[in-house]
């Protein structure tokens, strides 16, 4: 049977607040092999009956089932639309209509009726308290509410409340963007929340990223001095009339029970100050004050259509114990981002104090030093009497452990639960193998993502940083996009990258950029050294290209194209003979070949800069081609060729020796295809020698590590790649696993074999950067790749490389066309192995299946294999296949 299982909108299952139509896609199911869509039909309507159609494509005869842009259709604002699709295939089958997907349209900047209002005065700029805003309104007693949609946002952080309940599951809304250019508003369907007659709408507002104390330099008020809130509620009644309730001068304001709340330092909450019923009709608000209306710009408002920060899961604590020093500590067994929710009973005025932290020190005591100035502290004062429940509101903590400093009576394990918060993205990847340590590494990579995709891609979630470091987000982007559906998440962050780029095209080190102009006393970043470091700034090009590869997203590619080009032009403007440089370069950051105590690895900046210049120029040329910018494509292809030529002349001796003798230099040259063919073998051999000199260990930093295994496996050294991955003594990925890590460490030597730690000034235990090895697990070990000219896995290459002495590996990736799975087993000695390979290829896609080093085929499952240099190869249509071969 042929079925359209799911319709997607911008790769998501639902969208809210769309101001432009999303691109549509669908996932096709069929029990048959070689299924190709022949035609499709899509309808758009305002009801699930599809009786009043806004659009009907009619039968369209082509095989596109993703990234489908419809002609310009004007949607009414704040309205829910439904979409359904039916298809036919090459086997003569026709599907039924799909289950419908829906989206809610947004509100253009001009249509907003609300003002930004504040409960704070300009004198309160140094205060990070919570405030409340409320407004009573009535709806007719005689008319049914057919639909109610609310749009809202804040300068600061907010929660929206209606009739005594918080609206939606979003936390830390409106997220963090380059607020002066780009402020997201949220949209919720609140039809069920309203009633005839009296209603109350309100908001709790906090300082957040907008005005709180931020960055390691601890500046406040980056974006403004007063928090603010805006909302626009549209209620549609049975008679077709609409009533709009908007934020304005007639609202009322008060302080809340939140005495203090900030991203790094936590929250101080006095439950005695709670005002029961503050957001319900009939509340006595006589003590409340007038709001002030702010002169903030509504033109920057744009919809957050998906991917809000939410509670994703809850973890019960493993244990409650007393340290040798006598501290009372909870262990949640997992390094995570979020907060602790607790229940407590006590007398009025009793206190709870919690400190959140990542690791115990060598003696097993509480270790706070690596948090630097971040307090990560919760102080709660009880109202007394009944059991009280609490979790913080406008902050989050990075932690595995919690020290209980104050608690009325004796705390019990079940008084606590850890709430994991991160941007809500659909999980897409899983890998399981016969090796438990490798599985734990995959788990740690995934939890590195969970801990650091809290609205923006952060370096780490615990110390006084948590910034959108571009380099980290660049090297981890592909891995992240195998693990989860990251398109909306990265597209939003890339919009801010473009906003915050310098006029010359320079790319700030952190996005949103809160460093420029605020680092005068910083030892590294003073004198304007806050932008344009190789490998960091290249996020401008690599990340949109990655979204194109993984999802076929040409929309984001087109939107970012100007930013991508500006970055390449920045390098060109600062280059002499293709050798560019700019102020501060991080180079192969925190590599182990650095001088003792230094963060800067031994690979020369000249090489790192030129290698990334080549890569970004090459990807820009490819992007130009995809987008039809023919002249640009030629121009950047030529520039790329000339950079490669310069690289050859600059870094290779006439005898073919790569002049920079570091692992990372060899990795970059090989992986970015900067090695003259005649010198390839020598370069590969030298890389192997450099490995041997370290007894098989890597000494690479942020720049070399992600590609180490690729540089080996793509150059005939798959076994060496596996050997490197499976190393488990210091320094290695599995060394961390064996040391009990539950996320990825910032430093290979975060905890050294002798138990001592890297200096607390920079020692995070939840830094996803080295988790970029995940990409190799998916692309090489499991072998799941897309073809560049049919992106989003419309045409995939399945080329798994069994190895590592594993008995088996099972991988699954939920592509935008459906699940791709690979399962291999290997039996027998290294010299003569039997490999069994089972693969699943989604309908309406094709794949090139490559059997690694196969010399004899035992079972071909009807496929037509031909011998090639890699082993055997076959072109395969959708379906499940099982192949057995010897190698
Ligand atoms: C961050 C890194 C970042 C680096 C820049 C650090 O403080 O934690 O992950 O990329 O600075 O060099």
JSON list of N, CA and C in Angstrom, two decimals, residues 8 30 164 174 240 282 285 423 425 462 513 518 529 562 626-627 644 678 745 750 823 854 869:
[
{"chain": "A", "resi": 8, "resn": "UNK", "atom": "N", "xyz": [5.37, 17.67, 6.11]},
{"chain": "A", "resi": 8, "resn": "UNK", "atom": "CA", "xyz": [6.21, 18.55, 6.92]},
{"chain": "A", "resi": 8, "resn": "UNK", "atom": "C", "xyz": [6.18, 19.97, 6.35]},
{"chain": "A", "resi": 30, "resn": "UNK", "atom": "N", "xyz": [5.73, 2.68, 1.61]},
{"chain": "A", "resi": 30, "resn": "UNK", "atom": "CA", "xyz": [5.27, 1.66, 0.68]},
{"chain": "A", "resi": 30, "resn": "UNK", "atom": "C", "xyz": [5.96, 0.36, 1.04]},
{"chain": "A", "resi": 164, "resn": "UNK", "atom": "N", "xyz": [-5.08, 32.37, 34.98]},
{"chain": "A", "resi": 164, "resn": "UNK", "atom": "CA", "xyz": [-4.46, 31.60, 36.06]},
{"chain": "A", "resi": 164, "resn": "UNK", "atom": "C", "xyz": [-3.53, 30.50, 35.62]},
{"chain": "A", "resi": 174, "resn": "UNK", "atom": "N", "xyz": [11.64, 35.11, 24.77]},
{"chain": "A", "resi": 174, "resn": "UNK", "atom": "CA", "xyz": [11.61, 34.80, 23.35]},
{"chain": "A", "resi": 174, "resn": "UNK", "atom": "C", "xyz": [12.94, 34.28, 22.81]},
{"chain": "A", "resi": 240, "resn": "UNK", "atom": "N", "xyz": [-18.31, 35.83, 13.25]},
{"chain": "A", "resi": 240, "resn": "UNK", "atom": "CA", "xyz": [-17.28, 36.27, 12.30]},
{"chain": "A", "resi": 240, "resn": "UNK", "atom": "C", "xyz": [-16.54, 37.52, 12.75]},
{"chain": "A", "resi": 282, "resn": "UNK", "atom": "N", "xyz": [-11.27, 39.03, 38.73]},
{"chain": "A", "resi": 282, "resn": "UNK", "atom": "CA", "xyz": [-11.71, 39.24, 40.11]},
{"chain": "A", "resi": 282, "resn": "UNK", "atom": "C", "xyz": [-10.58, 39.51, 41.08]},
{"chain": "A", "resi": 285, "resn": "UNK", "atom": "N", "xyz": [-6.44, 44.21, 42.37]},
{"chain": "A", "resi": 285, "resn": "UNK", "atom": "CA", "xyz": [-5.15, 44.77, 41.92]},
{"chain": "A", "resi": 285, "resn": "UNK", "atom": "C", "xyz": [-4.99, 46.22, 42.36]},
{"chain": "A", "resi": 423, "resn": "UNK", "atom": "N", "xyz": [16.28, 23.44, 23.22]},
{"chain": "A", "resi": 423, "resn": "UNK", "atom": "CA", "xyz": [15.44, 23.76, 22.08]},
{"chain": "A", "resi": 423, "resn": "UNK", "atom": "C", "xyz": [14.77, 22.48, 21.60]},
{"chain": "A", "resi": 425, "resn": "UNK", "atom": "N", "xyz": [13.71, 19.96, 19.29]},
{"chain": "A", "resi": 425, "resn": "UNK", "atom": "CA", "xyz": [14.03, 19.53, 17.92]},
{"chain": "A", "resi": 425, "resn": "UNK", "atom": "C", "xyz": [13.71, 18.04, 17.84]},
{"chain": "A", "resi": 462, "resn": "UNK", "atom": "N", "xyz": [27.47, 26.10, 31.67]},
{"chain": "A", "resi": 462, "resn": "UNK", "atom": "CA", "xyz": [27.58, 26.22, 33.13]},
{"chain": "A", "resi": 462, "resn": "UNK", "atom": "C", "xyz": [28.33, 27.47, 33.60]},
{"chain": "A", "resi": 513, "resn": "UNK", "atom": "N", "xyz": [26.33, 38.75, 19.07]},
{"chain": "A", "resi": 513, "resn": "UNK", "atom": "CA", "xyz": [27.60, 39.37, 19.47]},
{"chain": "A", "resi": 513, "resn": "UNK", "atom": "C", "xyz": [27.39, 40.33, 20.64]},
{"chain": "A", "resi": 518, "resn": "UNK", "atom": "N", "xyz": [32.96, 45.69, 24.20]},
{"chain": "A", "resi": 518, "resn": "UNK", "atom": "CA", "xyz": [32.85, 45.44, 25.64]},
{"chain": "A", "resi": 518, "resn": "UNK", "atom": "C", "xyz": [34.03, 44.64, 26.18]},
{"chain": "A", "resi": 529, "resn": "UNK", "atom": "N", "xyz": [39.52, 42.89, 18.79]},
{"chain": "A", "resi": 529, "resn": "UNK", "atom": "CA", "xyz": [39.80, 41.52, 18.33]},
{"chain": "A", "resi": 529, "resn": "UNK", "atom": "C", "xyz": [38.63, 40.59, 18.65]},
{"chain": "A", "resi": 562, "resn": "UNK", "atom": "N", "xyz": [24.32, 36.45, 0.90]},
{"chain": "A", "resi": 562, "resn": "UNK", "atom": "CA", "xyz": [25.04, 37.73, 1.03]},
{"chain": "A", "resi": 562, "resn": "UNK", "atom": "C", "xyz": [26.04, 37.69, 2.17]},
{"chain": "A", "resi": 626, "resn": "UNK", "atom": "N", "xyz": [24.31, 26.33, -6.99]},
{"chain": "A", "resi": 626, "resn": "UNK", "atom": "CA", "xyz": [22.99, 25.83, -6.60]},
{"chain": "A", "resi": 626, "resn": "UNK", "atom": "C", "xyz": [21.95, 26.93, -6.78]},
{"chain": "A", "resi": 627, "resn": "UNK", "atom": "N", "xyz": [22.33, 28.17, -6.42]},
{"chain": "A", "resi": 627, "resn": "UNK", "atom": "CA", "xyz": [21.36, 29.27, -6.44]},
{"chain": "A", "resi": 627, "resn": "UNK", "atom": "C", "xyz": [21.27, 29.94, -7.81]},
{"chain": "A", "resi": 644, "resn": "UNK", "atom": "N", "xyz": [44.19, 27.20, -3.65]},
{"chain": "A", "resi": 644, "resn": "UNK", "atom": "CA", "xyz": [44.79, 25.86, -3.56]},
{"chain": "A", "resi": 644, "resn": "UNK", "atom": "C", "xyz": [46.22, 25.90, -4.10]},
{"chain": "A", "resi": 678, "resn": "UNK", "atom": "N", "xyz": [50.47, 14.17, -6.34]},
{"chain": "A", "resi": 678, "resn": "UNK", "atom": "CA", "xyz": [51.75, 13.46, -6.28]},
{"chain": "A", "resi": 678, "resn": "UNK", "atom": "C", "xyz": [52.27, 13.32, -4.85]},
{"chain": "A", "resi": 745, "resn": "UNK", "atom": "N", "xyz": [34.07, 16.65, 27.13]},
{"chain": "A", "resi": 745, "resn": "UNK", "atom": "CA", "xyz": [34.87, 17.65, 27.84]},
{"chain": "A", "resi": 745, "resn": "UNK", "atom": "C", "xyz": [35.45, 18.68, 26.87]},
{"chain": "A", "resi": 750, "resn": "UNK", "atom": "N", "xyz": [40.96, 17.55, 30.64]},
{"chain": "A", "resi": 750, "resn": "UNK", "atom": "CA", "xyz": [40.08, 18.15, 31.65]},
{"chain": "A", "resi": 750, "resn": "UNK", "atom": "C", "xyz": [40.36, 17.55, 33.01]},
{"chain": "A", "resi": 823, "resn": "UNK", "atom": "N", "xyz": [22.67, -1.61, 9.17]},
{"chain": "A", "resi": 823, "resn": "UNK", "atom": "CA", "xyz": [23.02, -2.56, 10.24]},
{"chain": "A", "resi": 823, "resn": "UNK", "atom": "C", "xyz": [24.06, -3.49, 9.67]},
{"chain": "A", "resi": 854, "resn": "UNK", "atom": "N", "xyz": [35.11, -5.20, -0.41]},
{"chain": "A", "resi": 854, "resn": "UNK", "atom": "CA", "xyz": [34.55, -6.52, -0.69]},
{"chain": "A", "resi": 854, "resn": "UNK", "atom": "C", "xyz": [35.34, -7.19, -1.82]},
{"chain": "A", "resi": 869, "resn": "UNK", "atom": "N", "xyz": [37.06, 0.36, -7.24]},
{"chain": "A", "resi": 869, "resn": "UNK", "atom": "CA", "xyz": [38.27, 0.46, -6.40]},
{"chain": "A", "resi": 869, "resn": "UNK", "atom": "C", "xyz": [37.94, 0.24, -4.92]}
]
